[in-house]
Short mmCIF file of C-alpha atoms in Angstrom, two decimals:
data_model
loop_
_atom_site.label_atom_id
_atom_site.label_comp_id
_atom_site.label_asym_id
_atom_site.label_seq_id
_atom_site.Cartn_x
_atom_site.Cartn_y
_atom_site.Cartn_z
CA UNK V 1153 -3.32 92.24 43.77
CA UNK V 1154 -2.60 95.55 45.47
CA UNK V 1155 -4.29 98.70 44.27
CA UNK V 1156 -0.91 100.10 43.18
CA UNK V 1157 -0.12 97.07 41.00
CA UNK V 1158 -3.65 97.09 39.59
CA UNK V 1159 -3.33 100.78 38.75
CA UNK V 1160 0.00 100.20 36.98
CA UNK V 1161 -1.41 97.28 34.96
CA UNK V 1162 -4.50 99.25 33.98
CA UNK V 1163 -2.32 102.20 32.90
CA UNK V 1164 -0.14 99.84 30.84
CA UNK V 1165 -3.14 98.27 29.10
CA UNK V 1166 -4.62 101.72 28.43
CA UNK V 1167 -1.34 102.83 26.89
CA UNK V 1168 -1.26 99.80 24.60
CA UNK V 1169 -4.82 100.40 23.48
CA UNK V 1170 -4.28 104.12 23.02
CA UNK V 1171 -1.07 103.81 20.98
CA UNK V 1172 -2.68 102.96 17.61
CA UNK V 1173 -5.21 105.76 18.03
CA UNK V 1174 -2.53 108.29 18.94
CA UNK V 1175 -0.53 107.32 15.88
CA UNK V 1176 -3.48 108.39 13.74
CA UNK V 1177 -4.30 111.71 15.28
CA UNK V 1178 -3.83 114.97 13.42
CA UNK V 1179 -3.22 114.86 9.68
CA UNK V 1180 -3.01 111.07 9.43
CA UNK V 1181 -6.46 110.72 10.99
CA UNK V 1182 -7.82 113.51 8.78
CA UNK V 1183 -6.53 111.72 5.67
CA UNK V 1184 -7.81 108.31 6.79
CA UNK V 1185 -11.26 109.62 7.69
CA UNK V 1186 -11.67 111.64 4.49
CA UNK V 1187 -9.88 109.25 2.13
CA UNK V 1188 -8.09 112.23 0.61
CA UNK V 1189 -5.09 114.52 0.98
CA UNK V 1190 -5.03 118.16 -0.10
CA UNK V 1191 -1.85 119.49 -1.67
CA UNK V 1192 -1.24 123.22 -1.79
CA UNK V 1193 0.55 124.28 -4.98
CA UNK V 1194 1.70 127.44 -6.77
CA UNK V 1195 0.83 128.70 -10.23
CA UNK V 1196 4.20 130.12 -11.35
CA UNK V 1197 7.07 128.83 -9.18
CA UNK V 1198 8.95 127.15 -12.02
CA UNK V 1199 10.21 124.42 -11.79
CA UNK V 1200 8.97 123.66 -8.27
CA UNK V 1201 5.22 124.10 -8.55
CA UNK V 1202 3.33 125.64 -11.45
CA UNK V 1203 0.72 125.05 -14.16
CA UNK V 1204 1.61 123.28 -17.39
CA UNK V 1205 -0.05 124.15 -20.70
CA UNK V 1206 -3.12 122.12 -19.69
CA UNK V 1207 -3.49 123.97 -16.37
CA UNK V 1208 -2.33 120.95 -14.36
CA UNK V 1209 -0.15 121.45 -11.28
CA UNK V 1210 3.32 120.06 -12.01
CA UNK V 1211 6.87 120.48 -10.77
CA UNK V 1212 9.77 119.20 -8.73
CA UNK V 1213 8.07 119.79 -5.37
CA UNK V 1214 4.85 118.21 -6.65
CA UNK V 1215 6.72 115.05 -7.63
CA UNK V 1216 8.23 114.83 -4.14
CA UNK V 1217 4.83 115.37 -2.54
CA UNK V 1218 3.29 112.55 -4.57
CA UNK V 1219 6.06 110.25 -3.29
CA UNK V 1220 5.11 111.34 0.22
CA UNK V 1221 1.46 110.49 -0.50
CA UNK V 1222 2.57 106.98 -1.50
CA UNK V 1223 4.34 106.66 1.86
CA UNK V 1224 1.19 107.81 3.67
CA UNK V 1225 -0.82 105.17 1.79
CA UNK V 1226 1.58 102.49 2.99
CA UNK V 1227 1.56 103.75 6.57
CA UNK V 1228 -2.25 103.88 6.75
CA UNK V 1229 -2.59 100.65 4.75
CA UNK V 1230 -4.87 102.45 2.29
CA UNK V 1231 -4.60 101.27 -1.34
CA UNK V 1232 -6.05 104.56 -2.60
CA UNK V 1233 -5.97 108.14 -1.38
CA UNK V 1234 -7.58 110.85 -3.49
CA UNK V 1235 -5.21 113.73 -4.17
CA UNK V 1236 -6.89 117.14 -4.20
CA UNK V 1237 -5.11 120.31 -5.28
CA UNK V 1238 -5.51 123.78 -3.80
CA UNK V 1239 -3.86 126.82 -5.38
CA UNK V 1240 -2.04 128.92 -2.79
CA UNK V 1241 -0.11 132.19 -2.84
CA UNK V 1242 2.86 133.47 -0.89
CA UNK V 1243 0.47 135.44 1.29
CA UNK V 1244 -2.11 132.74 2.13
CA UNK V 1245 -0.09 129.48 2.16
CA UNK V 1246 0.69 129.58 5.91
CA UNK V 1247 -2.88 130.45 7.02
CA UNK V 1248 -4.31 127.73 4.76
CA UNK V 1249 -1.93 125.20 6.32
CA UNK V 1250 -2.66 126.32 9.87
CA UNK V 1251 -6.45 126.17 9.43
CA UNK V 1252 -6.43 122.68 7.91
CA UNK V 1253 -7.37 123.59 4.32
CA UNK V 1254 -4.19 121.98 2.93
CA UNK V 1255 -2.18 119.05 4.30
CA UNK V 1256 1.10 119.51 2.37
CA UNK V 1257 2.35 122.69 0.72
CA UNK V 1258 4.42 121.78 -2.28
CA UNK V 1259 6.12 124.83 -3.69
CA UNK V 1260 9.11 127.08 -3.10
CA UNK V 1261 8.66 127.98 0.55
CA UNK V 1262 11.66 129.00 2.61
CA UNK V 1263 12.02 127.11 5.89
CA UNK V 1264 13.20 129.52 8.58
CA UNK V 1265 13.06 129.74 12.36
CA UNK V 1266 10.38 132.43 12.34
CA UNK V 1267 8.01 130.36 10.18
CA UNK V 1268 8.62 127.29 12.32
CA UNK V 1269 6.68 129.08 15.06
CA UNK V 1270 3.58 128.77 12.85
CA UNK V 1271 4.04 125.65 10.70
CA UNK V 1272 6.23 122.58 10.33
CA UNK V 1273 8.63 121.61 7.55
CA UNK V 1274 10.00 118.33 6.30
CA UNK V 1275 13.56 117.79 5.10
CA UNK V 1276 14.96 120.50 2.81
CA UNK V 1277 14.48 119.80 -0.91
CA UNK V 1278 16.46 122.71 -2.37
CA UNK V 1279 18.89 125.41 -1.25
CA UNK V 1280 18.78 128.76 -3.00
CA UNK V 1281 19.86 132.37 -2.30
CA UNK V 1282 18.13 135.74 -2.26
CA UNK V 1283 19.25 137.94 -5.20
CA UNK V 1284 17.69 140.46 -7.57
CA UNK V 1285 17.08 140.66 -11.31
CA UNK V 1286 17.21 143.84 -13.38
CA UNK V 1287 17.57 144.80 -17.01
CA UNK V 1288 21.19 144.66 -18.16
CA UNK V 1289 20.85 148.16 -19.56
CA UNK V 1290 20.19 149.50 -16.03
CA UNK V 1291 23.62 148.23 -14.87
CA UNK V 1292 22.39 147.29 -11.40
CA UNK V 1293 24.83 144.76 -9.98
CA UNK V 1294 25.06 145.33 -6.23
CA UNK V 1295 22.77 146.23 -3.36
CA UNK V 1296 24.19 149.77 -3.30
CA UNK V 1297 23.13 150.20 -6.93
CA UNK V 1298 19.50 150.04 -5.77
CA UNK V 1299 19.74 153.41 -3.99
CA UNK V 1300 16.69 155.51 -4.78
CA UNK V 1301 15.24 152.86 -7.10
CA UNK V 1302 11.81 151.21 -7.12
CA UNK V 1303 12.29 147.61 -6.03
CA UNK V 1304 9.58 144.96 -6.13
CA UNK V 1305 9.22 141.63 -4.35
CA UNK V 1306 6.37 139.20 -3.80
CA UNK V 1307 3.97 139.77 -0.92
CA UNK V 1308 4.21 137.29 1.96
CA UNK V 1309 7.79 136.19 1.23
CA UNK V 1310 10.97 136.29 3.27
CA UNK V 1311 12.49 138.25 0.38
CA UNK V 1312 10.32 141.34 0.74
CA UNK V 1313 10.91 141.32 4.49
CA UNK V 1314 14.66 141.16 4.00
CA UNK V 1315 14.93 143.85 1.33
CA UNK V 1316 12.77 146.15 3.47
CA UNK V 1317 15.14 145.61 6.41
CA UNK V 1318 18.25 146.12 4.25
CA UNK V 1319 16.74 149.25 2.75
CA UNK V 1320 16.48 150.75 6.25
CA UNK V 1321 19.82 149.43 7.54
CA UNK V 1322 21.81 150.72 4.58
CA UNK V 1323 19.78 153.91 4.04
CA UNK V 1324 19.21 153.01 0.40
CA UNK V 1325 16.14 155.21 0.05
CA UNK V 1326 14.60 152.64 -2.29
CA UNK V 1327 10.86 152.43 -2.77
CA UNK V 1328 9.83 148.89 -1.87
CA UNK V 1329 6.60 147.69 -3.48
CA UNK V 1330 4.85 144.32 -3.33
CA UNK V 1331 3.35 142.18 -6.07
CA UNK V 1332 0.71 139.46 -5.76
CA UNK V 1333 2.88 136.84 -7.45
CA UNK V 1334 6.29 136.20 -9.00
CA UNK V 1335 4.99 136.65 -12.55
CA UNK V 1336 3.49 140.03 -11.71
CA UNK V 1337 6.72 141.18 -10.02
CA UNK V 1338 8.84 140.19 -13.02
CA UNK V 1339 6.39 141.94 -15.34
CA UNK V 1340 6.97 145.16 -13.38
CA UNK V 1341 10.68 144.96 -14.21
CA UNK V 1342 9.92 144.00 -17.80
CA UNK V 1343 7.66 147.04 -18.27
CA UNK V 1344 9.88 149.48 -16.35
CA UNK V 1345 7.55 149.97 -13.37
CA UNK V 1346 10.31 148.62 -11.11
CA UNK V 1347 14.08 148.66 -11.51
CA UNK V 1348 14.71 145.34 -9.78
CA UNK V 1349 12.87 142.27 -8.47
CA UNK V 1350 14.24 140.66 -5.31
CA UNK V 1351 13.54 136.94 -5.06
CA UNK V 1352 15.14 133.49 -4.68
CA UNK V 1353 17.70 133.13 -7.46
CA UNK V 1354 16.35 129.85 -8.84
CA UNK V 1355 12.94 131.47 -9.39
CA UNK V 1356 14.61 134.46 -11.06
CA UNK V 1357 16.60 132.18 -13.38
CA UNK V 1358 13.37 130.39 -14.29
CA UNK V 1359 11.50 133.63 -14.98
CA UNK V 1360 14.35 134.97 -17.13
CA UNK V 1361 14.66 131.69 -19.04
CA UNK V 1362 10.95 131.68 -19.91
CA UNK V 1363 10.72 135.42 -20.70
CA UNK V 1364 10.39 136.96 -24.16
CA UNK V 1365 13.99 138.23 -24.19
CA UNK V 1366 16.20 136.30 -21.73
CA UNK V 1367 19.30 138.16 -22.89
CA UNK V 1368 17.91 141.47 -21.63
CA UNK V 1369 18.28 140.58 -17.96
CA UNK V 1370 21.05 140.17 -15.38
CA UNK V 1371 20.87 138.59 -11.93
CA UNK V 1372 22.98 140.06 -9.13
CA UNK V 1373 26.13 138.21 -8.18
CA UNK V 1374 25.77 139.19 -4.54
CA UNK V 1375 23.60 136.82 -2.49
CA UNK V 1376 21.57 138.58 0.19
CA UNK V 1377 20.84 135.37 2.12
CA UNK V 1378 20.69 131.55 2.02
CA UNK V 1379 17.18 130.14 1.55
CA UNK V 1380 16.46 126.43 2.28
CA UNK V 1381 13.17 125.25 0.74
CA UNK V 1382 10.95 122.79 2.60
CA UNK V 1383 7.60 121.12 2.03
CA UNK V 1384 5.28 122.60 4.63
CA UNK V 1385 3.01 120.66 7.01
CA UNK V 1386 1.15 121.45 10.20
CA UNK V 1387 3.14 122.27 13.30
CA UNK V 1388 3.27 119.86 16.26
CA UNK V 1389 2.03 116.87 14.23
CA UNK V 1390 4.79 114.41 15.15
CA UNK V 1391 3.13 111.30 13.71
CA UNK V 1392 2.60 112.82 10.27
CA UNK V 1393 6.04 114.46 10.23
CA UNK V 1394 7.64 111.10 11.05
CA UNK V 1395 6.05 109.50 7.96
CA UNK V 1396 6.91 112.48 5.74
CA UNK V 1397 10.52 112.75 6.94
CA UNK V 1398 11.03 109.01 6.50
CA UNK V 1399 9.74 109.24 2.91
CA UNK V 1400 12.09 112.11 2.08
CA UNK V 1401 15.05 110.35 3.67
CA UNK V 1402 14.33 107.21 1.65
CA UNK V 1403 14.19 109.23 -1.58
CA UNK V 1404 17.58 110.72 -0.78
CA UNK V 1405 19.33 107.62 0.51
CA UNK V 1406 18.06 105.40 -2.32
CA UNK V 1407 19.38 107.79 -4.97
CA UNK V 1408 15.86 108.30 -6.34
CA UNK V 1409 16.34 112.04 -5.89
CA UNK V 1410 18.86 112.07 -8.78
CA UNK V 1411 16.21 111.19 -11.37
CA UNK V 1412 13.62 113.55 -9.89
CA UNK V 1413 16.10 116.43 -9.75
CA UNK V 1414 17.38 115.69 -13.25
CA UNK V 1415 13.86 115.70 -14.67
CA UNK V 1416 13.23 119.30 -13.57
CA UNK V 1417 16.64 120.97 -13.56
CA UNK V 1418 18.68 119.20 -16.25
CA UNK V 1419 16.11 118.40 -18.97
CA UNK V 1420 13.54 120.38 -20.98
CA UNK V 1421 10.45 121.08 -18.88
CA UNK V 1422 6.88 121.99 -19.83
CA UNK V 1423 5.27 124.04 -21.15
CA UNK V 1424 7.99 125.63 -23.34
CA UNK V 1425 10.67 122.94 -23.24
CA UNK V 1426 13.15 125.24 -21.46
CA UNK V 1427 16.18 123.50 -19.93
CA UNK V 1428 17.36 125.29 -16.79
CA UNK V 1429 20.60 123.26 -16.93
CA UNK V 1430 21.23 123.71 -13.21
CA UNK V 1431 23.36 120.97 -11.63
CA UNK V 1432 22.93 120.18 -7.94
CA UNK V 1433 24.71 122.62 -5.69
CA UNK V 1434 27.23 121.49 -3.12
CA UNK V 1435 24.84 122.75 -0.43
CA UNK V 1436 22.04 120.48 -1.60
CA UNK V 1437 24.36 117.50 -2.02
CA UNK V 1438 25.26 118.00 1.64
CA UNK V 1439 21.56 117.82 2.56
CA UNK V 1440 21.15 114.60 0.57
CA UNK V 1441 24.11 113.02 2.38
CA UNK V 1442 22.92 114.28 5.78
CA UNK V 1443 19.17 115.01 5.61
CA UNK V 1444 18.09 118.04 7.62
CA UNK V 1445 15.03 120.20 8.00
CA UNK V 1446 16.86 122.96 9.81
CA UNK V 1447 15.54 126.50 9.48
CA UNK V 1448 18.92 127.97 10.37
CA UNK V 1449 20.80 129.27 7.29
CA UNK V 1450 24.11 128.45 9.02
CA UNK V 1451 23.29 124.72 8.66
CA UNK V 1452 23.66 125.03 4.88
CA UNK V 1453 27.05 126.74 4.68
#
C-alpha cells in the first residue's frame, strides 16, 4: 500500500469516526451533556410568550418551542429532556443567547439581516408590521401626526431604532423615549406620559384587547415596516439549526400549525379569556406553503 493510499484511507476512516461527534457539537452536545434545554421567554408578549395567571410561561411561540424540544429528543435519542425557563427582555435576549444562557428564544423577536450577524433564526412563525397605538381622543393616525409628540417604544427592539431613524429623516421633532417592556410602554400612553407607542401591531392589538378600556385606543393604519418573527438560536450552529428547521417544516407541512395558531389567535386565551380573533394573514400562509427563515422584509411581500 502506498503512503498516498494509506493517507487517503486513514483520512476516510477518521471522517467516519468524527461524523457522529461533529453532529453533536454546539447546542446539541450541550443539551445531551446537561440533559436539559433552556428556553428564553417573555413576560408580556401576548399571545406569543407571557405569564398566565399562575405565573407560568405560555403562548404560541412556547408551544412551537416545545414541539422543537420533542424533535431534539428524537434526534438525540433521549426519552427525557428537562425544560428550563429563563425570563428575557428585549434588551438582553440576544446577549443571553450569544453567551449560552438560553438555547431557544421563544417570543416575539423580529428576524432581520442585522440581527443575523449576531444570532441565528429558524423558520418564521408570524409576520407582523410596525405601527403605533394612541388614544382615539388624540386623533393621531399617521406618522406626520406625531410631530412634536412624545413617542415611546421598547428598549432593544427594531421598533425604537426605526422610529428614531424616521424621526430624523422626516424632521418630526418628536421626543423618543424607551421603556423596559411592552406593558410599561403601553402604560405611558394610558397615563398620558406618551402620546403614542410604536410596536409590532399584533402586540399592540393584544395590549389594547387586554386593557381596562379597549375602546379608548386606535392603532395606526399606516405600517412603518414588515416584521417577520423567528425563534432565535445560536449563530453558526448548523447541526442544531437543521433539527429545528426540520421540526418547524414538519409542523407546517403536516397542518399541525392550524391547531396551534387557532388555539392562540382564534380562541379565548388565558388569563382573561380574551379572543384576539385574528385569522392567518396571507403573508404567513405563504410562509407555511414555502417555509423560509429569511431576514429580508421583501421576502414576505
